[in-house]
PDB file of C-alpha atoms in Angstrom:
ATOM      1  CA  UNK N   5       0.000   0.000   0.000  1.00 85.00           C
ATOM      2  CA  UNK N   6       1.526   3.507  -0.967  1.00 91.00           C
ATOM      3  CA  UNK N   7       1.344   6.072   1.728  1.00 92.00           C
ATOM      4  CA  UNK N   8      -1.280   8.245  -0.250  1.00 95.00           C
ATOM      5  CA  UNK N   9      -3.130   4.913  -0.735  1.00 95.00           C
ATOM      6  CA  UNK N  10      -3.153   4.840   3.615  1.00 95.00           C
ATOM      7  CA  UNK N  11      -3.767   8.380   3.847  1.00 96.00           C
ATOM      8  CA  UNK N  12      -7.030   7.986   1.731  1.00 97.00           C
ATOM      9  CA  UNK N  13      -8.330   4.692   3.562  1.00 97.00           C
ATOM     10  CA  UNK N  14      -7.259   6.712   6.772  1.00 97.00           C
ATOM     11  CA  UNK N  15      -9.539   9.926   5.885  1.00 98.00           C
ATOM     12  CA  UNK N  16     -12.421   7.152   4.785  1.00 98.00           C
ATOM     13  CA  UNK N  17     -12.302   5.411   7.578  1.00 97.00           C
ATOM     14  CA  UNK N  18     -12.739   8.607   9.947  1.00 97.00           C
ATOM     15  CA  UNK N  19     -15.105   9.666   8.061  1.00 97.00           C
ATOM     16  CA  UNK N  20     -17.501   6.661   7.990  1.00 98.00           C
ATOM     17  CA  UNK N  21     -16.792   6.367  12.034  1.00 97.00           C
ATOM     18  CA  UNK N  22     -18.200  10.361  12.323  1.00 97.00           C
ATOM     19  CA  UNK N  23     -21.643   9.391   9.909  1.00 97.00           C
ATOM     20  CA  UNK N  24     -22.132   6.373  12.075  1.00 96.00           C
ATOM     21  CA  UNK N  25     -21.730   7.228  15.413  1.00 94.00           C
ATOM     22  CA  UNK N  26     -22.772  11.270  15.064  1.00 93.00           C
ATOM     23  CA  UNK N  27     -26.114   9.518  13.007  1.00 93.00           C
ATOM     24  CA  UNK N  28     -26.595   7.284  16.557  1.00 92.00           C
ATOM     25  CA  UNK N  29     -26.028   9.894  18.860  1.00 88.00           C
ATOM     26  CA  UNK N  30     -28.686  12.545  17.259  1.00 85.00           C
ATOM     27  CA  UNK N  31     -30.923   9.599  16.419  1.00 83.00           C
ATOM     28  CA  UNK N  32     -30.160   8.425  20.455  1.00 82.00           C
ATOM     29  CA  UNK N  33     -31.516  12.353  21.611  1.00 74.00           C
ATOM     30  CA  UNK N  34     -34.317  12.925  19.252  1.00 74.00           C
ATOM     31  CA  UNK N  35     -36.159  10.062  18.402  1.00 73.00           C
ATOM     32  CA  UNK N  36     -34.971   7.380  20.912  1.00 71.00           C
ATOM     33  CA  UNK N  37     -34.898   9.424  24.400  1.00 72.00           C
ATOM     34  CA  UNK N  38     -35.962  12.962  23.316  1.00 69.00           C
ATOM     35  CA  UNK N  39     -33.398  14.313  25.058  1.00 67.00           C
ATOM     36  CA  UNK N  40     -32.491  17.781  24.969  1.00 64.00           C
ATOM     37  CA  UNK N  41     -29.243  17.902  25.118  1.00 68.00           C
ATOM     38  CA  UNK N  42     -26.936  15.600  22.974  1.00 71.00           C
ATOM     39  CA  UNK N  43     -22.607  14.985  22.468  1.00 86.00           C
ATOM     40  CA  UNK N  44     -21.402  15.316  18.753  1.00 90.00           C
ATOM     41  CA  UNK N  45     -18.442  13.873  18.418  1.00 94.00           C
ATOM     42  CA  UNK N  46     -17.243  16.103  15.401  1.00 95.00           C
ATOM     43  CA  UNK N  47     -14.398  18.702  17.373  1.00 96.00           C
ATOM     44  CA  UNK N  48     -12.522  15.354  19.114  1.00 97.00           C
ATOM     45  CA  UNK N  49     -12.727  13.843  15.673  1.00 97.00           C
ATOM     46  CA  UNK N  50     -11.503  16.998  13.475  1.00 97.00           C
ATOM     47  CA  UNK N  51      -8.606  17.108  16.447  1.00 98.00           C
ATOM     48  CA  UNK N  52      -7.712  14.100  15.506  1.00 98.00           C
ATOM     49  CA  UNK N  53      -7.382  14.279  11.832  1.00 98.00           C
ATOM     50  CA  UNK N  54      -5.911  17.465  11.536  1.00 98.00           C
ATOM     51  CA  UNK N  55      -3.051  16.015  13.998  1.00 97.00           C
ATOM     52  CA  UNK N  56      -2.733  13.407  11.996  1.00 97.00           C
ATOM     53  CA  UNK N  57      -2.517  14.970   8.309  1.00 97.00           C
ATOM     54  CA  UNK N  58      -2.904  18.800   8.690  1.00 95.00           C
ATOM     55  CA  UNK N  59      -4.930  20.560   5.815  1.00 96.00           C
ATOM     56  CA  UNK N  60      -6.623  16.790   4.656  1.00 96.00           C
ATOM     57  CA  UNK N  61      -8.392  18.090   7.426  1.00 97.00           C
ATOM     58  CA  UNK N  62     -10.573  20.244   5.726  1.00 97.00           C
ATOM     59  CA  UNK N  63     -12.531  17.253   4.186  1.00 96.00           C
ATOM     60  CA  UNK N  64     -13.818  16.577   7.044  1.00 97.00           C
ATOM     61  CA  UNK N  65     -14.441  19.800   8.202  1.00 97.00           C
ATOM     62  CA  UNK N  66     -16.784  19.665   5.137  1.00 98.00           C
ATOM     63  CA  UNK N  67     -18.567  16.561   5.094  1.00 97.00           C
ATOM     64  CA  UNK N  68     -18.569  16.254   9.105  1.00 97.00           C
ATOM     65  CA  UNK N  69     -20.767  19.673   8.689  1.00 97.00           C
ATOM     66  CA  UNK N  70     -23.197  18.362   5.934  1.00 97.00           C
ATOM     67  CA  UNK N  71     -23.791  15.365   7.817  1.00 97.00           C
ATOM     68  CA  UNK N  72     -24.512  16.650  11.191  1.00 95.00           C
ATOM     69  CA  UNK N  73     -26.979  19.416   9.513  1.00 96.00           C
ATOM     70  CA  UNK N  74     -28.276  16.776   7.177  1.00 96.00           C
ATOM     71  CA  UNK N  75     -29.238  14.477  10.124  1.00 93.00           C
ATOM     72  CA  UNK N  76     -31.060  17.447  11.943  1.00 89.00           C
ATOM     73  CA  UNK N  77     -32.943  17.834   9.298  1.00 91.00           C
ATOM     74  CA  UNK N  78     -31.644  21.700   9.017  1.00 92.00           C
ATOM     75  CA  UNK N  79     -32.399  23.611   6.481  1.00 96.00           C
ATOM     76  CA  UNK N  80     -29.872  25.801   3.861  1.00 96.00           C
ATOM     77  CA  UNK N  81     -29.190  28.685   6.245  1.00 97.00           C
ATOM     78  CA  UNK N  82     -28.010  26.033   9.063  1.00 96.00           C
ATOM     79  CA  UNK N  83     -25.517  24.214   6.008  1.00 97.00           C
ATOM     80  CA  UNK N  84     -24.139  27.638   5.255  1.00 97.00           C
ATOM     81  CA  UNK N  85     -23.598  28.236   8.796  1.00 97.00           C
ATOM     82  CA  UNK N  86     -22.213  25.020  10.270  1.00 97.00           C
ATOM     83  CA  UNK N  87     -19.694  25.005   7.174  1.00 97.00           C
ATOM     84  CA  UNK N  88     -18.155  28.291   7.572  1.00 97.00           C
ATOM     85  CA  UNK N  89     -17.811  27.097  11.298  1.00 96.00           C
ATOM     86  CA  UNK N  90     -16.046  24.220  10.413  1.00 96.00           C
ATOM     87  CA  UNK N  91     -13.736  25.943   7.925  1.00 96.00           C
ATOM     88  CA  UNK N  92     -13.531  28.582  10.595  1.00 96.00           C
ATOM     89  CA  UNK N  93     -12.246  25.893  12.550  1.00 97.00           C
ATOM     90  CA  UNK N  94      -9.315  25.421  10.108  1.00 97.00           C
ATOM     91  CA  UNK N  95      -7.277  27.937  11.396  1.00 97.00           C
ATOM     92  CA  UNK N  96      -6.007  26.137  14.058  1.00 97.00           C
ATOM     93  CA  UNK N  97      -3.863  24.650  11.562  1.00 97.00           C
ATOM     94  CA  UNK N  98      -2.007  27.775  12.272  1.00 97.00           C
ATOM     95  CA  UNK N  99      -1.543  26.796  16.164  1.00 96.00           C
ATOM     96  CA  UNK N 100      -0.807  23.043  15.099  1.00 95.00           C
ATOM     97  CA  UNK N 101       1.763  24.292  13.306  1.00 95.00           C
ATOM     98  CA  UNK N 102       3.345  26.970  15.582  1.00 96.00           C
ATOM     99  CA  UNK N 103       3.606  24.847  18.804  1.00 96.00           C
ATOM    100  CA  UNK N 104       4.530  21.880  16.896  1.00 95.00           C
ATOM    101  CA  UNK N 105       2.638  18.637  16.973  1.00 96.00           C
ATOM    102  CA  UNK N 106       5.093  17.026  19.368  1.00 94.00           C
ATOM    103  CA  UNK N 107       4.601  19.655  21.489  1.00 96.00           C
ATOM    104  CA  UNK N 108       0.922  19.347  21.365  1.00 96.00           C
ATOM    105  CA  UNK N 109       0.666  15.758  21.998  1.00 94.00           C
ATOM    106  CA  UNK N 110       3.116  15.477  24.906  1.00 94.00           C
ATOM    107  CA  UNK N 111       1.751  17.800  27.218  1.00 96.00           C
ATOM    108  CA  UNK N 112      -2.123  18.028  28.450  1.00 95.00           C
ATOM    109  CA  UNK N 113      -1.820  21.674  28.230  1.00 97.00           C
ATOM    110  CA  UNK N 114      -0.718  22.210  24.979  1.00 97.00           C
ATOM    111  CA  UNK N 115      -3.298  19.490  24.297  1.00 97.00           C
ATOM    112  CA  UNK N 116      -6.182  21.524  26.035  1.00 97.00           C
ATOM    113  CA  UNK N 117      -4.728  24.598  24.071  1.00 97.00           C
ATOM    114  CA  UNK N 118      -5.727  22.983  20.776  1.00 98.00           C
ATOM    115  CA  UNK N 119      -8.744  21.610  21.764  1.00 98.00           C
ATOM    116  CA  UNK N 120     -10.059  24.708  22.921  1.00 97.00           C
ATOM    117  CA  UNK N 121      -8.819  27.038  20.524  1.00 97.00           C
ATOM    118  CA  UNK N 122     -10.528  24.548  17.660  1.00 97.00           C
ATOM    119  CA  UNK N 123     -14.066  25.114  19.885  1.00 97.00           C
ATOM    120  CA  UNK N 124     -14.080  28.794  19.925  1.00 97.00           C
ATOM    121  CA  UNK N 125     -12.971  29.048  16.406  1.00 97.00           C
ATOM    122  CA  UNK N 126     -15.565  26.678  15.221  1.00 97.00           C
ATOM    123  CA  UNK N 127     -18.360  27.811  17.653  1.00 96.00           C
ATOM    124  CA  UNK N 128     -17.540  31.976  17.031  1.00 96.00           C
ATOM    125  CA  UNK N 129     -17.257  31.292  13.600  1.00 97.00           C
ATOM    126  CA  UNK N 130     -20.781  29.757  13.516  1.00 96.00           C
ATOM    127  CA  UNK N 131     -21.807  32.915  15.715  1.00 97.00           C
ATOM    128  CA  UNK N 132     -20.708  34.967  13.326  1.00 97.00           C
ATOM    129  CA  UNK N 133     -22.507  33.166   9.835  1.00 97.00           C
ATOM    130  CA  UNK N 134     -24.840  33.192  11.850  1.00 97.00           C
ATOM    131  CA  UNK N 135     -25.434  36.815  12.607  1.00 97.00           C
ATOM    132  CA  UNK N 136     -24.508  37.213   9.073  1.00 96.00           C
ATOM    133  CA  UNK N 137     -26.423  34.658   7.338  1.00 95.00           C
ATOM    134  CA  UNK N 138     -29.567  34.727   9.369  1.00 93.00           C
ATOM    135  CA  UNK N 139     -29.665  37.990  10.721  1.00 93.00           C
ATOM    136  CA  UNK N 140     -29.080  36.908  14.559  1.00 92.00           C
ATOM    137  CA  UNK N 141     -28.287  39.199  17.370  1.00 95.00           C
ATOM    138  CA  UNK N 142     -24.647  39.322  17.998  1.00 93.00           C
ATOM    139  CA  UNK N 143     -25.361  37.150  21.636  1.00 94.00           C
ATOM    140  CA  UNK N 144     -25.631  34.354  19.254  1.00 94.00           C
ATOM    141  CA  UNK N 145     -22.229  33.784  19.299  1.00 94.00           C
ATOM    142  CA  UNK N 146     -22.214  33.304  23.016  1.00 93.00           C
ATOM    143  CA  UNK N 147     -25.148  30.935  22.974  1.00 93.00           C
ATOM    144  CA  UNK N 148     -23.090  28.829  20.134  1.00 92.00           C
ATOM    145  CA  UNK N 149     -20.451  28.741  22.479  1.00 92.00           C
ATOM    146  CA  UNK N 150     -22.387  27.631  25.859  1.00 91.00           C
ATOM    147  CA  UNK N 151     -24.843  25.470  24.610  1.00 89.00           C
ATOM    148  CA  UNK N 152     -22.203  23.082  23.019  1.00 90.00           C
ATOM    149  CA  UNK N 153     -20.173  22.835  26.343  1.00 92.00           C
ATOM    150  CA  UNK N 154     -21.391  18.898  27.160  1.00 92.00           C
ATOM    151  CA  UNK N 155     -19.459  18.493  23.763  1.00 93.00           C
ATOM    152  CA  UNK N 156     -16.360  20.083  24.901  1.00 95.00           C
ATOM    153  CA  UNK N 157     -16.221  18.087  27.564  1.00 95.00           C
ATOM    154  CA  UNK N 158     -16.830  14.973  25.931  1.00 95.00           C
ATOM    155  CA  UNK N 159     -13.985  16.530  23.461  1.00 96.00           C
ATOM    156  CA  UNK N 160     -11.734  16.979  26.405  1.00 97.00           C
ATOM    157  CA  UNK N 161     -12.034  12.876  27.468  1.00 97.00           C
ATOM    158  CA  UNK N 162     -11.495  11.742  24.131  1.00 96.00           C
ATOM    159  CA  UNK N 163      -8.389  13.588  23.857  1.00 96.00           C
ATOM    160  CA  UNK N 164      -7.220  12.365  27.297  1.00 95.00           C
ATOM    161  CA  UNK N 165      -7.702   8.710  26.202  1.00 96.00           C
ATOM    162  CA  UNK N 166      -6.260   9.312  22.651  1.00 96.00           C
ATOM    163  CA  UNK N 167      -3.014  10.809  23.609  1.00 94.00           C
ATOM    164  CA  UNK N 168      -1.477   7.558  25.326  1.00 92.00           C
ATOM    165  CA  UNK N 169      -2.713   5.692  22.414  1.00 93.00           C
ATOM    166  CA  UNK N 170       0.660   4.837  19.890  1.00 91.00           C
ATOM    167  CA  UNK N 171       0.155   6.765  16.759  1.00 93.00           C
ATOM    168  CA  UNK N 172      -3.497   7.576  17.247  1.00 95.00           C
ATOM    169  CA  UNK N 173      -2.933  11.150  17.865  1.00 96.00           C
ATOM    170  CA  UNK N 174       0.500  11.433  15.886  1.00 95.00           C
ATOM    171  CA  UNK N 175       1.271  13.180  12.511  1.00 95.00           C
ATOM    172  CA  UNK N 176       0.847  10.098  10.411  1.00 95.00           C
ATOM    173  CA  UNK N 177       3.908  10.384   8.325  1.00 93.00           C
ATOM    174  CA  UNK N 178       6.003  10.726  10.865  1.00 93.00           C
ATOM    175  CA  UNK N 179       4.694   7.860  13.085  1.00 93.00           C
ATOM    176  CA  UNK N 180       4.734   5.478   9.546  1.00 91.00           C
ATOM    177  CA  UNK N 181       9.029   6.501   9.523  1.00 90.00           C
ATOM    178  CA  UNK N 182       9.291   5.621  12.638  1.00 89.00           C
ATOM    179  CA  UNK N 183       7.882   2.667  12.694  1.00 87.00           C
ATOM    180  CA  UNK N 184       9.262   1.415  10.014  1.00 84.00           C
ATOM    181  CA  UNK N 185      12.887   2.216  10.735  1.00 84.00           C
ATOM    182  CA  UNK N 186      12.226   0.737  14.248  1.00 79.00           C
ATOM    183  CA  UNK N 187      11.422  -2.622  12.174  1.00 69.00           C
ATOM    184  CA  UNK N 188      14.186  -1.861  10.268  1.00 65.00           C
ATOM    185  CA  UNK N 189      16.316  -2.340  13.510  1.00 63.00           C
ATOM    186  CA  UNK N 190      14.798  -5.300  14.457  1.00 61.00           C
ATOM    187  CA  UNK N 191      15.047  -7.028  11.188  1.00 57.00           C
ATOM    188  CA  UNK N 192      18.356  -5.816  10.320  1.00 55.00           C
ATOM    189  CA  UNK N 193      20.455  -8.369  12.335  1.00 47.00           C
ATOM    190  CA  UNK N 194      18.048 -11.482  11.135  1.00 45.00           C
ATOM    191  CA  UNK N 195      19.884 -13.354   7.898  1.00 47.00           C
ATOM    192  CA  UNK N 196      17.124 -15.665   6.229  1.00 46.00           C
ATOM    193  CA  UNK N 197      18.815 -18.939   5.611  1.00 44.00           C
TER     194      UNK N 197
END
């Protein structure tokens, strides 16, 4: 398998795990339990893929946005504004890359750091379609921000438990070198007779 062949079945793969389990959760709080509040697992999810191969990212940012407006049963104004908060949320490509993906992963803080900056960028820049889209009062931006916070924190777990996982929350083309050169230095003192 080439490494753009991996990177592909990677983004797939993350993206069929988002339609399933996001389609189970809003299906779980509106039809099943009628719930009002619900957990979308789309920010732990875009984390993860943008640590993992930067600006591929923005596919998800795309489709993740369609889907969860699509399975609300939203209408046009609601697509326009979820996607420009999920391509507002690409700008914290520009944090990934200042403090350095190493840096990120390592350390809870750093970790928390990206997590919340990706929030408020996705959430204000919903607040801010939204004002602009659908005419809302500029408080909208704080009730974007508040009403998703049983997300965030559901965000903040899944990054706990995906940082001591091996190469889960890892730049992807680095983890793949080293990996491989580690098997190189196991393999390299076996002869085949």
């Amino acid at each position: 398998m080439t490494f753009k062949q991996y990177r592909n079945l990677d983004l797939l793969i993350f993206i069929a795990m988002y339609a399933l389990c996001e389609y189970l959760v809003i299906k779980a709080a509106t039809a099943w339990f009628d719930e009002p509040y619900s957990i979308s697992i789309m920010l732990p999810l875009l984390l993860i893929v943008m640590m993992r191969w930067d600006r591929f990212c923005i596919i998800h940012a795309v489709v993740y946005a369609l889907l969860f407006v699509f399975y609300q049963g939203g209408n046009l104004k609601q697509y326009l504004i979820y996607l420009i908060g999920n391509l507002g949320f690409m700008l914290n490509l520009l944090l990934l890359k200042k403090m350095g993906k190493d840096k990120i992963r390592n350390s809870f803080f750093n970790s928390l750091i990206y997590l919340l900056s990706g929030y408020i960028l996705m959430e204000g820049f919903r607040g801010i379609a939204s004002i602009l889209i659908a005419g809302s009062d500029a408080a909208i931006i704080g009730q974007f921000i508040f009403s998703d916070m049983l997300s965030l924190v559901f965000a903040i777990l899944v990054i706990i438990v995906v940082r001591k996982q091996e190469g889960l929350f890892a730049d992807q083309k680095e983890y793949l070198i080293e990996v491989n050169s580690k098997k190189d230095e196991i393999d390299g003192g076996w002869q085949d007779e």
